[in-house]
JSON list of C-alpha atoms and ligand atoms in Angstrom, two decimals:
[
{"chain": "A", "resi": 1, "resn": "MET", "atom": "CA", "xyz": [85.15, 111.11, 90.71]},
{"chain": "A", "resi": 2, "resn": "ASN", "atom": "CA", "xyz": [81.51, 108.48, 91.68]},
{"chain": "A", "resi": 3, "resn": "ASP", "atom": "CA", "xyz": [78.78, 109.45, 92.87]},
{"chain": "A", "resi": 4, "resn": "ALA", "atom": "CA", "xyz": [78.29, 107.33, 95.95]},
{"chain": "A", "resi": 5, "resn": "LEU", "atom": "CA", "xyz": [76.12, 109.47, 97.12]},
{"chain": "A", "resi": 6, "resn": "GLY", "atom": "CA", "xyz": [73.43, 107.97, 94.68]},
{"chain": "A", "resi": 7, "resn": "GLU", "atom": "CA", "xyz": [75.31, 105.10, 94.55]},
{"chain": "A", "resi": 8, "resn": "ALA", "atom": "CA", "xyz": [74.47, 103.74, 98.54]},
{"chain": "A", "resi": 9, "resn": "GLY", "atom": "CA", "xyz": [71.14, 105.27, 98.17]},
{"chain": "A", "resi": 10, "resn": "LEU", "atom": "CA", "xyz": [70.15, 102.96, 95.03]},
{"chain": "A", "resi": 11, "resn": "TRP", "atom": "CA", "xyz": [72.62, 99.27, 97.09]},
{"chain": "A", "resi": 12, "resn": "GLU", "atom": "CA", "xyz": [71.15, 100.32, 100.30]},
{"chain": "A", "resi": 13, "resn": "SER", "atom": "CA", "xyz": [67.24, 100.18, 99.11]},
{"chain": "A", "resi": 14, "resn": "ARG", "atom": "CA", "xyz": [68.62, 97.34, 97.99]},
{"chain": "A", "resi": 15, "resn": "TYR", "atom": "CA", "xyz": [69.59, 95.52, 100.77]},
{"chain": "A", "resi": 16, "resn": "GLN", "atom": "CA", "xyz": [66.35, 96.69, 102.00]},
{"chain": "A", "resi": 17, "resn": "SER", "atom": "CA", "xyz": [64.48, 95.45, 99.87]},
{"chain": "A", "resi": 18, "resn": "GLY", "atom": "CA", "xyz": [65.12, 91.50, 100.42]},
{"chain": "A", "resi": 19, "resn": "GLU", "atom": "CA", "xyz": [67.93, 89.52, 101.78]},
{"chain": "A", "resi": 20, "resn": "ASP", "atom": "CA", "xyz": [70.95, 87.35, 100.44]},
{"chain": "A", "resi": 21, "resn": "LEU", "atom": "CA", "xyz": [70.28, 89.86, 96.87]},
{"chain": "A", "resi": 22, "resn": "PHE", "atom": "CA", "xyz": [74.10, 87.63, 95.33]},
{"chain": "A", "resi": 23, "resn": "GLY", "atom": "CA", "xyz": [73.45, 84.12, 98.40]},
{"chain": "A", "resi": 24, "resn": "ALA", "atom": "CA", "xyz": [74.76, 82.97, 101.37]},
{"chain": "A", "resi": 25, "resn": "LYS", "atom": "CA", "xyz": [78.18, 81.17, 99.75]},
{"chain": "A", "resi": 26, "resn": "PRO", "atom": "CA", "xyz": [80.42, 82.36, 99.03]},
{"chain": "A", "resi": 27, "resn": "ASN", "atom": "CA", "xyz": [81.76, 83.25, 95.42]},
{"chain": "A", "resi": 28, "resn": "ALA", "atom": "CA", "xyz": [83.23, 80.33, 93.83]},
{"chain": "A", "resi": 29, "resn": "PHE", "atom": "CA", "xyz": [86.67, 82.00, 91.64]},
{"chain": "A", "resi": 30, "resn": "PHE", "atom": "CA", "xyz": [86.72, 83.89, 95.23]},
{"chain": "A", "resi": 31, "resn": "LEU", "atom": "CA", "xyz": [86.54, 80.03, 97.19]},
{"chain": "A", "resi": 32, "resn": "GLU", "atom": "CA", "xyz": [89.58, 78.17, 94.95]},
{"chain": "A", "resi": 33, "resn": "ALA", "atom": "CA", "xyz": [91.64, 81.39, 95.80]},
{"chain": "A", "resi": 34, "resn": "LEU", "atom": "CA", "xyz": [91.61, 81.88, 99.98]},
{"chain": "A", "resi": 35, "resn": "GLN", "atom": "CA", "xyz": [91.56, 77.72, 99.06]},
{"chain": "A", "resi": 36, "resn": "ALA", "atom": "CA", "xyz": [94.70, 77.61, 97.75]},
{"chain": "A", "resi": 37, "resn": "ARG", "atom": "CA", "xyz": [96.39, 80.64, 100.53]},
{"chain": "A", "resi": 38, "resn": "PRO", "atom": "CA", "xyz": [97.14, 79.87, 103.28]},
{"chain": "A", "resi": 39, "resn": "PRO", "atom": "CA", "xyz": [95.01, 81.70, 105.88]},
{"chain": "A", "resi": 40, "resn": "GLY", "atom": "CA", "xyz": [96.37, 85.72, 106.30]},
{"chain": "A", "resi": 41, "resn": "ARG", "atom": "CA", "xyz": [95.13, 89.07, 106.06]},
{"chain": "A", "resi": 42, "resn": "LEU", "atom": "CA", "xyz": [92.01, 90.49, 103.84]},
{"chain": "A", "resi": 43, "resn": "LEU", "atom": "CA", "xyz": [90.27, 92.78, 102.46]},
{"chain": "A", "resi": 44, "resn": "LEU", "atom": "CA", "xyz": [86.95, 93.12, 100.32]},
{"chain": "A", "resi": 45, "resn": "PRO", "atom": "CA", "xyz": [85.33, 95.88, 99.10]},
{"chain": "A", "resi": 46, "resn": "GLY", "atom": "CA", "xyz": [82.12, 96.21, 98.68]},
{"chain": "A", "resi": 47, "resn": "GLU", "atom": "CA", "xyz": [81.38, 93.23, 100.45]},
{"chain": "A", "resi": 48, "resn": "GLY", "atom": "CA", "xyz": [77.44, 93.73, 100.92]},
{"chain": "A", "resi": 49, "resn": "GLU", "atom": "CA", "xyz": [75.88, 91.50, 102.71]},
{"chain": "A", "resi": 50, "resn": "GLY", "atom": "CA", "xyz": [78.77, 89.36, 104.47]},
{"chain": "A", "resi": 51, "resn": "ARG", "atom": "CA", "xyz": [78.87, 86.05, 101.49]},
{"chain": "A", "resi": 52, "resn": "ASN", "atom": "CA", "xyz": [82.66, 85.79, 101.47]},
{"chain": "A", "resi": 53, "resn": "ALA", "atom": "CA", "xyz": [83.65, 87.50, 104.52]},
{"chain": "A", "resi": 54, "resn": "LEU", "atom": "CA", "xyz": [82.06, 84.00, 106.59]},
{"chain": "A", "resi": 55, "resn": "ALA", "atom": "CA", "xyz": [83.43, 81.83, 104.61]},
{"chain": "A", "resi": 56, "resn": "ALA", "atom": "CA", "xyz": [87.38, 83.36, 104.86]},
{"chain": "A", "resi": 57, "resn": "LEU", "atom": "CA", "xyz": [86.30, 83.50, 108.50]},
{"chain": "A", "resi": 58, "resn": "ARG", "atom": "CA", "xyz": [85.42, 80.26, 109.02]},
{"chain": "A", "resi": 59, "resn": "LEU", "atom": "CA", "xyz": [89.03, 79.46, 107.43]},
{"chain": "A", "resi": 60, "resn": "GLY", "atom": "CA", "xyz": [91.12, 81.39, 109.29]},
{"chain": "A", "resi": 61, "resn": "TRP", "atom": "CA", "xyz": [92.03, 84.48, 107.98]},
{"chain": "A", "resi": 62, "resn": "GLU", "atom": "CA", "xyz": [91.73, 87.79, 109.35]},
{"chain": "A", "resi": 63, "resn": "VAL", "atom": "CA", "xyz": [89.01, 89.87, 107.15]},
{"chain": "A", "resi": 64, "resn": "CYS", "atom": "CA", "xyz": [88.19, 93.48, 107.10]},
{"chain": "A", "resi": 65, "resn": "ALA", "atom": "CA", "xyz": [85.26, 94.44, 104.47]},
{"chain": "A", "resi": 66, "resn": "PHE", "atom": "CA", "xyz": [83.78, 98.02, 103.67]},
{"chain": "A", "resi": 67, "resn": "ASP", "atom": "CA", "xyz": [81.38, 98.57, 101.36]},
{"chain": "A", "resi": 68, "resn": "LEU", "atom": "CA", "xyz": [78.35, 101.75, 101.18]},
{"chain": "A", "resi": 69, "resn": "SER", "atom": "CA", "xyz": [75.46, 99.73, 103.25]},
{"chain": "A", "resi": 70, "resn": "PRO", "atom": "CA", "xyz": [74.56, 99.91, 106.55]},
{"chain": "A", "resi": 71, "resn": "THR", "atom": "CA", "xyz": [72.06, 98.02, 106.25]},
{"chain": "A", "resi": 72, "resn": "ALA", "atom": "CA", "xyz": [74.57, 95.32, 104.32]},
{"chain": "A", "resi": 73, "resn": "ARG", "atom": "CA", "xyz": [77.09, 95.75, 107.35]},
{"chain": "A", "resi": 74, "resn": "ASP", "atom": "CA", "xyz": [75.30, 95.24, 109.07]},
{"chain": "A", "resi": 75, "resn": "ARG", "atom": "CA", "xyz": [73.48, 91.74, 108.63]},
{"chain": "A", "resi": 76, "resn": "ALA", "atom": "CA", "xyz": [77.53, 90.77, 107.79]},
{"chain": "A", "resi": 77, "resn": "ARG", "atom": "CA", "xyz": [78.18, 91.84, 110.35]},
{"chain": "A", "resi": 78, "resn": "ILE", "atom": "CA", "xyz": [75.60, 90.19, 112.95]},
{"chain": "A", "resi": 79, "resn": "ARG", "atom": "CA", "xyz": [76.45, 86.54, 110.68]},
{"chain": "A", "resi": 80, "resn": "ALA", "atom": "CA", "xyz": [80.40, 87.66, 111.63]},
{"chain": "A", "resi": 81, "resn": "GLU", "atom": "CA", "xyz": [78.99, 87.03, 115.96]},
{"chain": "A", "resi": 82, "resn": "ALA", "atom": "CA", "xyz": [76.94, 84.56, 115.43]},
{"chain": "A", "resi": 83, "resn": "LEU", "atom": "CA", "xyz": [79.38, 82.68, 114.58]},
{"chain": "A", "resi": 84, "resn": "GLY", "atom": "CA", "xyz": [81.89, 84.14, 117.62]},
{"chain": "A", "resi": 85, "resn": "LYS", "atom": "CA", "xyz": [84.27, 85.87, 115.05]},
{"chain": "A", "resi": 86, "resn": "THR", "atom": "CA", "xyz": [85.52, 89.41, 114.56]},
{"chain": "A", "resi": 87, "resn": "LEU", "atom": "CA", "xyz": [84.73, 90.77, 110.85]},
{"chain": "A", "resi": 88, "resn": "SER", "atom": "CA", "xyz": [86.42, 94.30, 111.01]},
{"chain": "A", "resi": 89, "resn": "TYR", "atom": "CA", "xyz": [83.59, 96.03, 109.00]},
{"chain": "A", "resi": 90, "resn": "GLU", "atom": "CA", "xyz": [83.40, 99.98, 108.06]},
{"chain": "A", "resi": 91, "resn": "LEU", "atom": "CA", "xyz": [80.81, 102.22, 105.69]},
{"chain": "A", "resi": 92, "resn": "GLY", "atom": "CA", "xyz": [83.24, 102.78, 102.50]},
{"chain": "A", "resi": 93, "resn": "ALA", "atom": "CA", "xyz": [83.48, 104.15, 99.44]},
{"chain": "A", "resi": 94, "resn": "LEU", "atom": "CA", "xyz": [86.47, 103.16, 96.83]},
{"chain": "A", "resi": 95, "resn": "PRO", "atom": "CA", "xyz": [88.41, 104.58, 95.76]},
{"chain": "A", "resi": 96, "resn": "GLU", "atom": "CA", "xyz": [89.10, 105.47, 99.02]},
{"chain": "A", "resi": 97, "resn": "LEU", "atom": "CA", "xyz": [89.38, 103.10, 101.65]},
{"chain": "A", "resi": 98, "resn": "PRO", "atom": "CA", "xyz": [88.08, 103.13, 105.43]},
{"chain": "A", "resi": 99, "resn": "GLU", "atom": "CA", "xyz": [91.01, 105.06, 107.96]},
{"chain": "A", "resi": 100, "resn": "ALA", "atom": "CA", "xyz": [89.68, 102.40, 110.99]},
{"chain": "A", "resi": 101, "resn": "VAL", "atom": "CA", "xyz": [93.72, 100.74, 111.96]},
{"chain": "A", "resi": 102, "resn": "PRO", "atom": "CA", "xyz": [93.16, 96.85, 110.96]},
{"chain": "A", "resi": 103, "resn": "PHE", "atom": "CA", "xyz": [92.43, 98.73, 107.46]},
{"chain": "A", "resi": 104, "resn": "SER", "atom": "CA", "xyz": [96.11, 100.56, 107.56]},
{"chain": "A", "resi": 105, "resn": "GLU", "atom": "CA", "xyz": [97.78, 97.43, 107.67]},
{"chain": "A", "resi": 106, "resn": "PRO", "atom": "CA", "xyz": [99.00, 95.47, 104.09]},
{"chain": "A", "resi": 107, "resn": "PHE", "atom": "CA", "xyz": [97.31, 92.66, 102.62]},
{"chain": "A", "resi": 108, "resn": "ASP", "atom": "CA", "xyz": [97.67, 89.29, 101.48]},
{"chain": "A", "resi": 109, "resn": "LEU", "atom": "CA", "xyz": [94.68, 88.27, 99.65]},
{"chain": "A", "resi": 110, "resn": "ILE", "atom": "CA", "xyz": [92.39, 91.81, 97.96]},
{"chain": "A", "resi": 111, "resn": "ALA", "atom": "CA", "xyz": [89.42, 90.68, 96.74]},
{"chain": "A", "resi": 112, "resn": "VAL", "atom": "CA", "xyz": [86.34, 92.57, 95.34]},
{"chain": "A", "resi": 113, "resn": "ILE", "atom": "CA", "xyz": [83.80, 90.39, 93.75]},
{"chain": "A", "resi": 114, "resn": "PHE", "atom": "CA", "xyz": [81.18, 91.96, 91.21]},
{"chain": "A", "resi": 115, "resn": "VAL", "atom": "CA", "xyz": [81.64, 95.56, 92.29]},
{"chain": "A", "resi": 116, "resn": "HIS", "atom": "CA", "xyz": [80.81, 97.35, 88.41]},
{"chain": "A", "resi": 117, "resn": "LEU", "atom": "CA", "xyz": [82.94, 100.83, 88.52]},
{"chain": "A", "resi": 118, "resn": "PRO", "atom": "CA", "xyz": [82.57, 104.26, 86.68]},
{"chain": "A", "resi": 119, "resn": "ALA", "atom": "CA", "xyz": [86.37, 103.70, 84.41]},
{"chain": "A", "resi": 120, "resn": "ALA", "atom": "CA", "xyz": [87.80, 106.71, 86.08]},
{"chain": "A", "resi": 121, "resn": "VAL", "atom": "CA", "xyz": [86.84, 105.51, 89.91]},
{"chain": "A", "resi": 122, "resn": "ARG", "atom": "CA", "xyz": [88.14, 101.55, 89.05]},
{"chain": "A", "resi": 123, "resn": "ARG", "atom": "CA", "xyz": [91.16, 102.06, 88.22]},
{"chain": "A", "resi": 124, "resn": "ALA", "atom": "CA", "xyz": [91.66, 104.73, 91.00]},
{"chain": "A", "resi": 125, "resn": "ALA", "atom": "CA", "xyz": [90.42, 102.14, 93.77]},
{"chain": "A", "resi": 126, "resn": "HIS", "atom": "CA", "xyz": [92.39, 99.68, 91.57]},
{"chain": "A", "resi": 127, "resn": "GLN", "atom": "CA", "xyz": [95.55, 101.45, 92.40]},
{"chain": "A", "resi": 128, "resn": "ALA", "atom": "CA", "xyz": [95.04, 102.63, 95.61]},
{"chain": "A", "resi": 129, "resn": "LEU", "atom": "CA", "xyz": [94.10, 98.64, 96.22]},
{"chain": "A", "resi": 130, "resn": "ALA", "atom": "CA", "xyz": [97.29, 97.46, 94.45]},
{"chain": "A", "resi": 131, "resn": "ALA", "atom": "CA", "xyz": [99.48, 99.96, 97.41]},
{"chain": "A", "resi": 132, "resn": "ARG", "atom": "CA", "xyz": [98.05, 97.93, 100.21]},
{"chain": "A", "resi": 133, "resn": "LEU", "atom": "CA", "xyz": [98.96, 94.34, 99.06]},
{"chain": "A", "resi": 134, "resn": "ALA", "atom": "CA", "xyz": [102.20, 93.36, 101.58]},
{"chain": "A", "resi": 135, "resn": "PRO", "atom": "CA", "xyz": [105.40, 91.53, 99.27]},
{"chain": "A", "resi": 136, "resn": "GLY", "atom": "CA", "xyz": [103.72, 89.14, 97.87]},
{"chain": "A", "resi": 137, "resn": "GLY", "atom": "CA", "xyz": [100.28, 90.25, 98.39]},
{"chain": "A", "resi": 138, "resn": "THR", "atom": "CA", "xyz": [97.81, 88.84, 95.40]},
{"chain": "A", "resi": 139, "resn": "LEU", "atom": "CA", "xyz": [94.31, 91.24, 94.11]},
{"chain": "A", "resi": 140, "resn": "LEU", "atom": "CA", "xyz": [91.41, 89.31, 93.16]},
{"chain": "A", "resi": 141, "resn": "ILE", "atom": "CA", "xyz": [88.86, 90.80, 90.74]},
{"chain": "A", "resi": 142, "resn": "GLN", "atom": "CA", "xyz": [85.57, 88.92, 89.12]},
{"chain": "A", "resi": 143, "resn": "SER", "atom": "CA", "xyz": [83.16, 90.97, 87.56]},
{"chain": "A", "resi": 144, "resn": "PHE", "atom": "CA", "xyz": [80.73, 90.44, 84.72]},
{"chain": "A", "resi": 145, "resn": "ALA", "atom": "CA", "xyz": [83.22, 90.56, 81.34]},
{"chain": "A", "resi": 146, "resn": "PRO", "atom": "CA", "xyz": [81.60, 94.14, 78.70]},
{"chain": "A", "resi": 147, "resn": "LYS", "atom": "CA", "xyz": [80.18, 91.34, 76.72]},
{"chain": "A", "resi": 148, "resn": "GLN", "atom": "CA", "xyz": [77.93, 90.91, 79.74]},
{"chain": "A", "resi": 149, "resn": "ALA", "atom": "CA", "xyz": [75.87, 94.06, 79.15]},
{"chain": "A", "resi": 150, "resn": "ALA", "atom": "CA", "xyz": [73.60, 92.51, 75.91]},
{"chain": "A", "resi": 151, "resn": "ASN", "atom": "CA", "xyz": [72.85, 90.40, 78.48]},
{"chain": "A", "resi": 152, "resn": "PRO", "atom": "CA", "xyz": [69.60, 91.67, 80.40]},
{"chain": "A", "resi": 153, "resn": "SER", "atom": "CA", "xyz": [69.11, 89.06, 82.94]},
{"chain": "A", "resi": 154, "resn": "MET", "atom": "CA", "xyz": [72.05, 90.05, 85.54]},
{"chain": "A", "resi": 155, "resn": "GLY", "atom": "CA", "xyz": [74.44, 92.59, 86.02]},
{"chain": "A", "resi": 156, "resn": "PRO", "atom": "CA", "xyz": [74.60, 96.59, 84.89]},
{"chain": "A", "resi": 157, "resn": "ASN", "atom": "CA", "xyz": [73.50, 97.16, 81.54]},
{"chain": "A", "resi": 158, "resn": "SER", "atom": "CA", "xyz": [76.09, 99.65, 79.69]},
{"chain": "A", "resi": 159, "resn": "THR", "atom": "CA", "xyz": [79.92, 98.87, 79.55]},
{"chain": "A", "resi": 160, "resn": "ALA", "atom": "CA", "xyz": [80.45, 101.83, 80.55]},
{"chain": "A", "resi": 161, "resn": "ARG", "atom": "CA", "xyz": [81.36, 99.56, 83.88]},
{"chain": "A", "resi": 162, "resn": "LEU", "atom": "CA", "xyz": [83.05, 96.58, 82.42]},
{"chain": "A", "resi": 163, "resn": "ALA", "atom": "CA", "xyz": [86.46, 96.44, 82.03]},
{"chain": "A", "resi": 164, "resn": "SER", "atom": "CA", "xyz": [88.14, 93.85, 79.71]},
{"chain": "A", "resi": 165, "resn": "PRO", "atom": "CA", "xyz": [90.64, 91.72, 81.09]},
{"chain": "A", "resi": 166, "resn": "GLY", "atom": "CA", "xyz": [93.55, 94.06, 79.55]},
{"chain": "A", "resi": 167, "resn": "THR", "atom": "CA", "xyz": [91.81, 97.25, 81.23]},
{"chain": "A", "resi": 168, "resn": "LEU", "atom": "CA", "xyz": [92.50, 95.67, 84.19]},
{"chain": "A", "resi": 169, "resn": "ALA", "atom": "CA", "xyz": [96.48, 94.25, 83.99]},
{"chain": "A", "resi": 170, "resn": "ARG", "atom": "CA", "xyz": [96.12, 97.84, 82.54]},
{"chain": "A", "resi": 171, "resn": "ASP", "atom": "CA", "xyz": [95.21, 98.92, 86.23]},
{"chain": "A", "resi": 172, "resn": "CYS", "atom": "CA", "xyz": [97.34, 97.36, 88.22]},
{"chain": "A", "resi": 173, "resn": "ARG", "atom": "CA", "xyz": [100.61, 98.40, 86.86]},
{"chain": "A", "resi": 174, "resn": "GLY", "atom": "CA", "xyz": [103.93, 97.16, 88.96]},
{"chain": "A", "resi": 175, "resn": "LEU", "atom": "CA", "xyz": [101.89, 94.07, 90.23]},
{"chain": "A", "resi": 176, "resn": "GLU", "atom": "CA", "xyz": [102.20, 90.92, 88.12]},
{"chain": "A", "resi": 177, "resn": "VAL", "atom": "CA", "xyz": [99.02, 89.30, 86.37]},
{"chain": "A", "resi": 178, "resn": "LEU", "atom": "CA", "xyz": [98.57, 85.53, 87.00]},
{"chain": "A", "resi": 179, "resn": "ARG", "atom": "CA", "xyz": [95.51, 84.99, 85.64]},
{"chain": "A", "resi": 180, "resn": "ALA", "atom": "CA", "xyz": [93.47, 87.84, 83.17]},
{"chain": "A", "resi": 181, "resn": "GLN", "atom": "CA", "xyz": [90.34, 86.19, 81.32]},
{"chain": "A", "resi": 182, "resn": "GLU", "atom": "CA", "xyz": [87.02, 85.91, 80.77]},
{"chain": "A", "resi": 183, "resn": "ARG", "atom": "CA", "xyz": [85.48, 83.35, 80.83]},
{"chain": "A", "resi": 184, "resn": "GLU", "atom": "CA", "xyz": [81.34, 81.62, 80.73]},
{"chain": "A", "resi": 185, "resn": "VAL", "atom": "CA", "xyz": [80.24, 80.75, 83.98]},
{"chain": "A", "resi": 186, "resn": "VAL", "atom": "CA", "xyz": [76.77, 79.49, 84.62]},
{"chain": "A", "resi": 187, "resn": "LEU", "atom": "CA", "xyz": [75.89, 81.75, 88.65]},
{"chain": "A", "resi": 188, "resn": "ASP", "atom": "CA", "xyz": [73.72, 80.31, 91.17]},
{"chain": "A", "resi": 189, "resn": "GLU", "atom": "CA", "xyz": [74.94, 82.37, 93.80]},
{"chain": "A", "resi": 190, "resn": "GLY", "atom": "CA", "xyz": [71.30, 84.11, 94.94]},
{"chain": "A", "resi": 191, "resn": "PRO", "atom": "CA", "xyz": [68.25, 86.38, 92.75]},
{"chain": "A", "resi": 192, "resn": "LEU", "atom": "CA", "xyz": [69.91, 88.54, 91.15]},
{"chain": "A", "resi": 193, "resn": "HIS", "atom": "CA", "xyz": [73.06, 86.30, 90.02]},
{"chain": "A", "resi": 194, "resn": "THR", "atom": "CA", "xyz": [72.04, 83.08, 88.65]},
{"chain": "A", "resi": 195, "resn": "GLY", "atom": "CA", "xyz": [72.08, 80.94, 85.30]},
{"chain": "A", "resi": 196, "resn": "PRO", "atom": "CA", "xyz": [74.88, 82.22, 82.22]},
{"chain": "A", "resi": 197, "resn": "ALA", "atom": "CA", "xyz": [76.78, 84.92, 82.42]},
{"chain": "A", "resi": 198, "resn": "SER", "atom": "CA", "xyz": [79.95, 86.80, 80.92]},
{"chain": "A", "resi": 199, "resn": "VAL", "atom": "CA", "xyz": [82.64, 86.51, 83.78]},
{"chain": "A", "resi": 200, "resn": "VAL", "atom": "CA", "xyz": [85.90, 88.27, 84.43]},
{"chain": "A", "resi": 201, "resn": "GLU", "atom": "CA", "xyz": [88.96, 85.96, 86.15]},
{"chain": "A", "resi": 202, "resn": "PHE", "atom": "CA", "xyz": [91.56, 88.38, 87.18]},
{"chain": "A", "resi": 203, "resn": "LEU", "atom": "CA", "xyz": [95.00, 88.18, 89.95]},
{"chain": "A", "resi": 204, "resn": "ALA", "atom": "CA", "xyz": [97.78, 89.89, 90.25]},
{"chain": "A", "resi": 205, "resn": "GLN", "atom": "CA", "xyz": [100.32, 89.66, 92.90]},
{"chain": "A", "resi": 206, "resn": "ARG", "atom": "CA", "xyz": [102.65, 92.28, 94.18]},
{"chain": "A", "resi": 207, "resn": "PRO", "atom": "CA", "xyz": [106.27, 91.30, 93.69]},
{"chain": "A", "resi": 208, "resn": "ARG", "atom": "CA", "xyz": [108.07, 90.40, 96.29]},
{"chain": "B", "resi": 301, "resn": "SAM", "atom": "C1", "xyz": [77.07, 93.16, 92.84]},
{"chain": "B", "resi": 301, "resn": "SAM", "atom": "S1", "xyz": [77.58, 93.35, 94.51]},
{"chain": "B", "resi": 301, "resn": "SAM", "atom": "C2", "xyz": [78.27, 92.62, 95.13]},
{"chain": "B", "resi": 301, "resn": "SAM", "atom": "C3", "xyz": [78.66, 92.54, 97.15]},
{"chain": "B", "resi": 301, "resn": "SAM", "atom": "C4", "xyz": [79.54, 91.32, 97.07]},
{"chain": "B", "resi": 301, "resn": "SAM", "atom": "N1", "xyz": [80.91, 91.28, 96.23]},
{"chain": "B", "resi": 301, "resn": "SAM", "atom": "C5", "xyz": [79.01, 90.17, 96.63]},
{"chain": "B", "resi": 301, "resn": "SAM", "atom": "O1", "xyz": [79.94, 89.33, 95.81]},
{"chain": "B", "resi": 301, "resn": "SAM", "atom": "O2", "xyz": [78.23, 89.78, 97.83]},
{"chain": "B", "resi": 301, "resn": "SAM", "atom": "C6", "xyz": [78.28, 95.22, 94.90]},
{"chain": "B", "resi": 301, "resn": "SAM", "atom": "C7", "xyz": [78.52, 96.37, 96.06]},
{"chain": "B", "resi": 301, "resn": "SAM", "atom": "O3", "xyz": [79.35, 97.03, 95.58]},
{"chain": "B", "resi": 301, "resn": "SAM", "atom": "C8", "xyz": [78.81, 97.76, 96.19]},
{"chain": "B", "resi": 301, "resn": "SAM", "atom": "N2", "xyz": [80.11, 98.89, 95.63]},
{"chain": "B", "resi": 301, "resn": "SAM", "atom": "C9", "xyz": [78.76, 99.23, 95.38]},
{"chain": "B", "resi": 301, "resn": "SAM", "atom": "N3", "xyz": [80.08, 100.86, 94.54]},
{"chain": "B", "resi": 301, "resn": "SAM", "atom": "C10", "xyz": [81.13, 100.96, 95.66]},
{"chain": "B", "resi": 301, "resn": "SAM", "atom": "C11", "xyz": [81.95, 101.90, 95.41]},
{"chain": "B", "resi": 301, "resn": "SAM", "atom": "N4", "xyz": [83.12, 103.12, 95.24]},
{"chain": "B", "resi": 301, "resn": "SAM", "atom": "N5", "xyz": [82.47, 100.99, 97.17]},
{"chain": "B", "resi": 301, "resn": "SAM", "atom": "C12", "xyz": [82.24, 100.54, 98.11]},
{"chain": "B", "resi": 301, "resn": "SAM", "atom": "N6", "xyz": [81.03, 99.59, 97.64]},
{"chain": "B", "resi": 301, "resn": "SAM", "atom": "C13", "xyz": [80.20, 99.93, 96.24]},
{"chain": "B", "resi": 301, "resn": "SAM", "atom": "C14", "xyz": [77.58, 97.55, 96.06]},
{"chain": "B", "resi": 301, "resn": "SAM", "atom": "O4", "xyz": [77.60, 98.20, 97.58]},
{"chain": "B", "resi": 301, "resn": "SAM", "atom": "C15", "xyz": [77.11, 96.05, 96.15]},
{"chain": "B", "resi": 301, "resn": "SAM", "atom": "O5", "xyz": [77.50, 96.08, 97.74]}
]
């Protein structure tokens, strides 16, 4: 099981130390997937300060999100309110999902953006998320690739929290893998995610 309490304290102090740690714009891989689909129900685990949720709300999606950090949650809620949109954002720790009602209905898209968990938690989390997909729904994962551990500029510095595309595909048995690839990109996502990086892009669909 994840040491979620220790993780929560770490992330909370990071968010208390500054704002827009991962920028205000949505993640590019996520935005591309969002724009390619008609609006539906979206779940964002580990959503941080709400940059991805706000982009989806603007495009007409119904959005549920959760994270370990109350400061990040409060910022996201205030930003959604300023847009005049409803955002269901709870505290929660993967591999569990919040128990609030909107989280128990199936999702058309679930997007896990740069949430790097210990292997056993990650596998359980991906299985739990796959089970929440509606028929035809998509699980999207954007994460750092294992070789990013050697690049101290950003991301976890240990491969223990970094999964290859093949590992993600094995986590998500029962889903049809649409894309599972490593890419070299240049991130422009706020003070903690800026510059060249090795990332994994993963998309898998629940059969209809
Ligand atoms: C690198 S940040 C990315 C935040 C957001 N997804 C984004 O792209 O802006 C990782 C986030 O995952 C959250 N997190 C870490 N472990 C988690 C867990 N077990 N359950 C839920 N959220 C978690 C952290 O609190 C943090 O907000």
